[in-house]
Amino acid sequence: MIIDEIEIRVRYGETDQMGVVHHGNYALYLEMARTEWLRSLGVSYKEMEDQGVMLPVISMSLNYKKSAFYDEVIKVKTILKKNPTVKIDFDFEITNQKGEILVLANTVLAFINMETKRPMKCPKYILDLIPE
């Protein structure tokens, strides 16, 4: 299991008139967390694309527990529980500054060959970076 965590300060434009984060922004938070998870392994998403690999989201689920608010610092924990194959499956926990769980989420992404637009196995250079 590989875990990475990032902090995000909620911006005004991500909230409604009550200062509550709009539900659609959580997809962006998850993307930021996945990108930083890859970077923590030493893989840049841009470099991966330069090598002909896309990683589109094919499934996403979010379970909202509590609201996040404007100017609050939230933490997004990214968890990889099993080694990727043709797909990579992430669990997420988003918490507030008190450590309260705001959102539990999951995304599944597929490795796609940019040239053929077909699914492919996770590149070996990524698998090599994931501890056993």
PDB file of C-alpha atoms in Angstrom:
ATOM      1  CA  MET A   1       0.000   0.000   0.000  1.00  0.00           C
ATOM      2  CA  ILE A   2       1.382   3.405  -0.987  1.00  0.00           C
ATOM      3  CA  ILE A   3      -0.040   6.519   0.657  1.00  0.00           C
ATOM      4  CA  ASP A   4       0.584  10.159  -0.183  1.00  0.00           C
ATOM      5  CA  GLU A   5      -1.072  13.251   1.301  1.00  0.00           C
ATOM      6  CA  ILE A   6      -1.430  16.814   0.063  1.00  0.00           C
ATOM      7  CA  GLU A   7      -2.906  19.949   1.595  1.00  0.00           C
ATOM      8  CA  ILE A   8      -5.207  22.281  -0.326  1.00  0.00           C
ATOM      9  CA  ARG A   9      -6.525  25.635   0.833  1.00  0.00           C
ATOM     10  CA  VAL A  10     -10.114  26.040  -0.361  1.00  0.00           C
ATOM     11  CA  ARG A  11     -10.376  29.047  -2.678  1.00  0.00           C
ATOM     12  CA  TYR A  12     -13.347  31.419  -2.791  1.00  0.00           C
ATOM     13  CA  GLY A  13     -14.236  30.467  -6.372  1.00  0.00           C
ATOM     14  CA  GLU A  14     -14.659  26.817  -5.319  1.00  0.00           C
ATOM     15  CA  THR A  15     -17.507  27.655  -2.948  1.00  0.00           C
ATOM     16  CA  ASP A  16     -21.136  28.689  -3.101  1.00  0.00           C
ATOM     17  CA  GLN A  17     -22.691  31.749  -1.414  1.00  0.00           C
ATOM     18  CA  MET A  18     -22.611  29.942   1.936  1.00  0.00           C
ATOM     19  CA  GLY A  19     -18.867  29.356   1.645  1.00  0.00           C
ATOM     20  CA  VAL A  20     -19.321  25.591   1.129  1.00  0.00           C
ATOM     21  CA  VAL A  21     -17.186  23.806  -1.459  1.00  0.00           C
ATOM     22  CA  HIS A  22     -19.262  22.931  -4.520  1.00  0.00           C
ATOM     23  CA  HIS A  23     -19.403  19.161  -4.962  1.00  0.00           C
ATOM     24  CA  GLY A  24     -17.916  19.294  -8.467  1.00  0.00           C
ATOM     25  CA  ASN A  25     -14.624  20.660  -7.157  1.00  0.00           C
ATOM     26  CA  TYR A  26     -13.797  17.428  -5.374  1.00  0.00           C
ATOM     27  CA  ALA A  27     -12.988  15.791  -8.732  1.00  0.00           C
ATOM     28  CA  LEU A  28     -10.277  18.458  -9.182  1.00  0.00           C
ATOM     29  CA  TYR A  29      -8.939  17.824  -5.686  1.00  0.00           C
ATOM     30  CA  LEU A  30      -8.699  14.099  -6.457  1.00  0.00           C
ATOM     31  CA  GLU A  31      -6.858  14.841  -9.703  1.00  0.00           C
ATOM     32  CA  MET A  32      -4.387  17.075  -7.866  1.00  0.00           C
ATOM     33  CA  ALA A  33      -3.810  14.312  -5.319  1.00  0.00           C
ATOM     34  CA  ARG A  34      -3.294  11.603  -7.979  1.00  0.00           C
ATOM     35  CA  THR A  35      -0.822  13.780  -9.863  1.00  0.00           C
ATOM     36  CA  GLU A  36       1.160  14.433  -6.686  1.00  0.00           C
ATOM     37  CA  TRP A  37       0.984  10.721  -5.770  1.00  0.00           C
ATOM     38  CA  LEU A  38       2.671   9.924  -9.106  1.00  0.00           C
ATOM     39  CA  ARG A  39       5.191  12.729  -8.570  1.00  0.00           C
ATOM     40  CA  SER A  40       6.043  11.291  -5.123  1.00  0.00           C
ATOM     41  CA  LEU A  41       7.058   8.094  -6.937  1.00  0.00           C
ATOM     42  CA  GLY A  42       9.265  10.126  -9.250  1.00  0.00           C
ATOM     43  CA  VAL A  43       6.883  10.050 -12.235  1.00  0.00           C
ATOM     44  CA  SER A  44       5.645  13.222 -13.899  1.00  0.00           C
ATOM     45  CA  TYR A  45       2.259  12.956 -15.597  1.00  0.00           C
ATOM     46  CA  LYS A  46       3.672  15.081 -18.422  1.00  0.00           C
ATOM     47  CA  GLU A  47       6.622  12.706 -18.884  1.00  0.00           C
ATOM     48  CA  MET A  48       4.212   9.778 -18.920  1.00  0.00           C
ATOM     49  CA  GLU A  49       2.183  11.444 -21.685  1.00  0.00           C
ATOM     50  CA  ASP A  50       5.401  12.303 -23.553  1.00  0.00           C
ATOM     51  CA  GLN A  51       6.087   8.546 -23.531  1.00  0.00           C
ATOM     52  CA  GLY A  52       2.685   7.845 -25.116  1.00  0.00           C
ATOM     53  CA  VAL A  53       0.654   6.853 -22.046  1.00  0.00           C
ATOM     54  CA  MET A  54      -2.699   8.406 -21.100  1.00  0.00           C
ATOM     55  CA  LEU A  55      -4.465   7.747 -17.818  1.00  0.00           C
ATOM     56  CA  PRO A  56      -8.165   8.674 -18.155  1.00  0.00           C
ATOM     57  CA  VAL A  57     -10.603   8.244 -15.292  1.00  0.00           C
ATOM     58  CA  ILE A  58     -13.057   5.433 -16.047  1.00  0.00           C
ATOM     59  CA  SER A  59     -14.843   5.377 -12.705  1.00  0.00           C
ATOM     60  CA  MET A  60     -15.244   7.805  -9.808  1.00  0.00           C
ATOM     61  CA  SER A  61     -17.316   7.608  -6.650  1.00  0.00           C
ATOM     62  CA  LEU A  62     -17.560  10.094  -3.810  1.00  0.00           C
ATOM     63  CA  ASN A  63     -19.290   9.728  -0.476  1.00  0.00           C
ATOM     64  CA  TYR A  64     -19.808  13.133   1.134  1.00  0.00           C
ATOM     65  CA  LYS A  65     -19.743  13.139   4.948  1.00  0.00           C
ATOM     66  CA  LYS A  66     -19.260  16.821   5.886  1.00  0.00           C
ATOM     67  CA  SER A  67     -18.756  20.121   4.086  1.00  0.00           C
ATOM     68  CA  ALA A  68     -15.472  21.875   3.448  1.00  0.00           C
ATOM     69  CA  PHE A  69     -15.502  25.664   3.665  1.00  0.00           C
ATOM     70  CA  TYR A  70     -13.804  28.669   2.130  1.00  0.00           C
ATOM     71  CA  ASP A  71     -10.226  29.282   3.332  1.00  0.00           C
ATOM     72  CA  GLU A  72     -10.125  25.957   5.165  1.00  0.00           C
ATOM     73  CA  VAL A  73      -7.046  23.780   4.640  1.00  0.00           C
ATOM     74  CA  ILE A  74      -8.090  20.272   3.703  1.00  0.00           C
ATOM     75  CA  LYS A  75      -5.926  17.188   3.395  1.00  0.00           C
ATOM     76  CA  VAL A  76      -6.363  14.705   0.578  1.00  0.00           C
ATOM     77  CA  LYS A  77      -4.871  11.291   1.316  1.00  0.00           C
ATOM     78  CA  THR A  78      -4.305   9.086  -1.734  1.00  0.00           C
ATOM     79  CA  ILE A  79      -4.082   5.344  -1.158  1.00  0.00           C
ATOM     80  CA  LEU A  80      -2.986   2.679  -3.642  1.00  0.00           C
ATOM     81  CA  LYS A  81      -3.958  -0.682  -2.154  1.00  0.00           C
ATOM     82  CA  LYS A  82      -2.862  -3.010  -4.952  1.00  0.00           C
ATOM     83  CA  ASN A  83      -0.436  -2.946  -7.828  1.00  0.00           C
ATOM     84  CA  PRO A  84      -1.813  -1.545 -11.070  1.00  0.00           C
ATOM     85  CA  THR A  85      -2.484  -3.770 -14.064  1.00  0.00           C
ATOM     86  CA  VAL A  86      -4.324  -2.276 -17.041  1.00  0.00           C
ATOM     87  CA  LYS A  87      -6.143  -0.192 -14.435  1.00  0.00           C
ATOM     88  CA  ILE A  88      -4.996   1.706 -11.380  1.00  0.00           C
ATOM     89  CA  ASP A  89      -7.386   2.011  -8.447  1.00  0.00           C
ATOM     90  CA  PHE A  90      -7.076   4.795  -5.847  1.00  0.00           C
ATOM     91  CA  ASP A  91      -8.924   5.356  -2.592  1.00  0.00           C
ATOM     92  CA  PHE A  92      -9.029   8.827  -1.060  1.00  0.00           C
ATOM     93  CA  GLU A  93      -9.805  10.355   2.304  1.00  0.00           C
ATOM     94  CA  ILE A  94     -10.399  14.092   2.474  1.00  0.00           C
ATOM     95  CA  THR A  95     -10.228  15.550   5.976  1.00  0.00           C
ATOM     96  CA  ASN A  96     -10.470  18.994   7.537  1.00  0.00           C
ATOM     97  CA  GLN A  97      -8.050  20.632   9.962  1.00  0.00           C
ATOM     98  CA  LYS A  98      -9.745  18.852  12.878  1.00  0.00           C
ATOM     99  CA  GLY A  99      -9.066  15.492  11.233  1.00  0.00           C
ATOM    100  CA  GLU A 100     -12.762  14.938  10.504  1.00  0.00           C
ATOM    101  CA  ILE A 101     -13.521  12.946   7.366  1.00  0.00           C
ATOM    102  CA  LEU A 102     -15.243  15.125   4.789  1.00  0.00           C
ATOM    103  CA  VAL A 103     -15.241  12.808   1.775  1.00  0.00           C
ATOM    104  CA  LEU A 104     -14.371   9.201   1.031  1.00  0.00           C
ATOM    105  CA  ALA A 105     -13.711   8.627  -2.653  1.00  0.00           C
ATOM    106  CA  ASN A 106     -12.427   6.151  -5.201  1.00  0.00           C
ATOM    107  CA  THR A 107     -11.196   6.557  -8.750  1.00  0.00           C
ATOM    108  CA  VAL A 108     -10.240   3.938 -11.291  1.00  0.00           C
ATOM    109  CA  LEU A 109      -8.086   4.952 -14.245  1.00  0.00           C
ATOM    110  CA  ALA A 110      -7.029   2.962 -17.292  1.00  0.00           C
ATOM    111  CA  PHE A 111      -3.613   2.988 -18.913  1.00  0.00           C
ATOM    112  CA  ILE A 112      -4.182   3.869 -22.572  1.00  0.00           C
ATOM    113  CA  ASN A 113      -1.671   3.811 -25.417  1.00  0.00           C
ATOM    114  CA  MET A 114      -1.971   7.299 -26.949  1.00  0.00           C
ATOM    115  CA  GLU A 115      -1.101   6.049 -30.430  1.00  0.00           C
ATOM    116  CA  THR A 116      -3.554   3.141 -30.636  1.00  0.00           C
ATOM    117  CA  LYS A 117      -6.110   4.531 -28.133  1.00  0.00           C
ATOM    118  CA  ARG A 118      -6.266   1.007 -26.703  1.00  0.00           C
ATOM    119  CA  PRO A 119      -5.787  -0.183 -23.110  1.00  0.00           C
ATOM    120  CA  MET A 120      -2.287  -1.261 -22.169  1.00  0.00           C
ATOM    121  CA  LYS A 121      -0.536  -2.716 -19.144  1.00  0.00           C
ATOM    122  CA  CYS A 122       0.905  -0.371 -16.557  1.00  0.00           C
ATOM    123  CA  PRO A 123       4.356   0.653 -17.799  1.00  0.00           C
ATOM    124  CA  LYS A 124       7.191  -1.312 -16.200  1.00  0.00           C
ATOM    125  CA  TYR A 125       8.985   1.858 -15.114  1.00  0.00           C
ATOM    126  CA  ILE A 126       5.995   2.685 -12.882  1.00  0.00           C
ATOM    127  CA  LEU A 127       5.667  -0.848 -11.511  1.00  0.00           C
ATOM    128  CA  ASP A 128       9.378  -0.800 -10.698  1.00  0.00           C
ATOM    129  CA  LEU A 129       8.828   2.247  -8.453  1.00  0.00           C
ATOM    130  CA  ILE A 130       6.074   0.621  -6.385  1.00  0.00           C
ATOM    131  CA  PRO A 131       7.420  -1.242  -3.355  1.00  0.00           C
ATOM    132  CA  GLU A 132       6.395  -4.867  -2.952  1.00  0.00           C
TER     133      GLU A 132
END
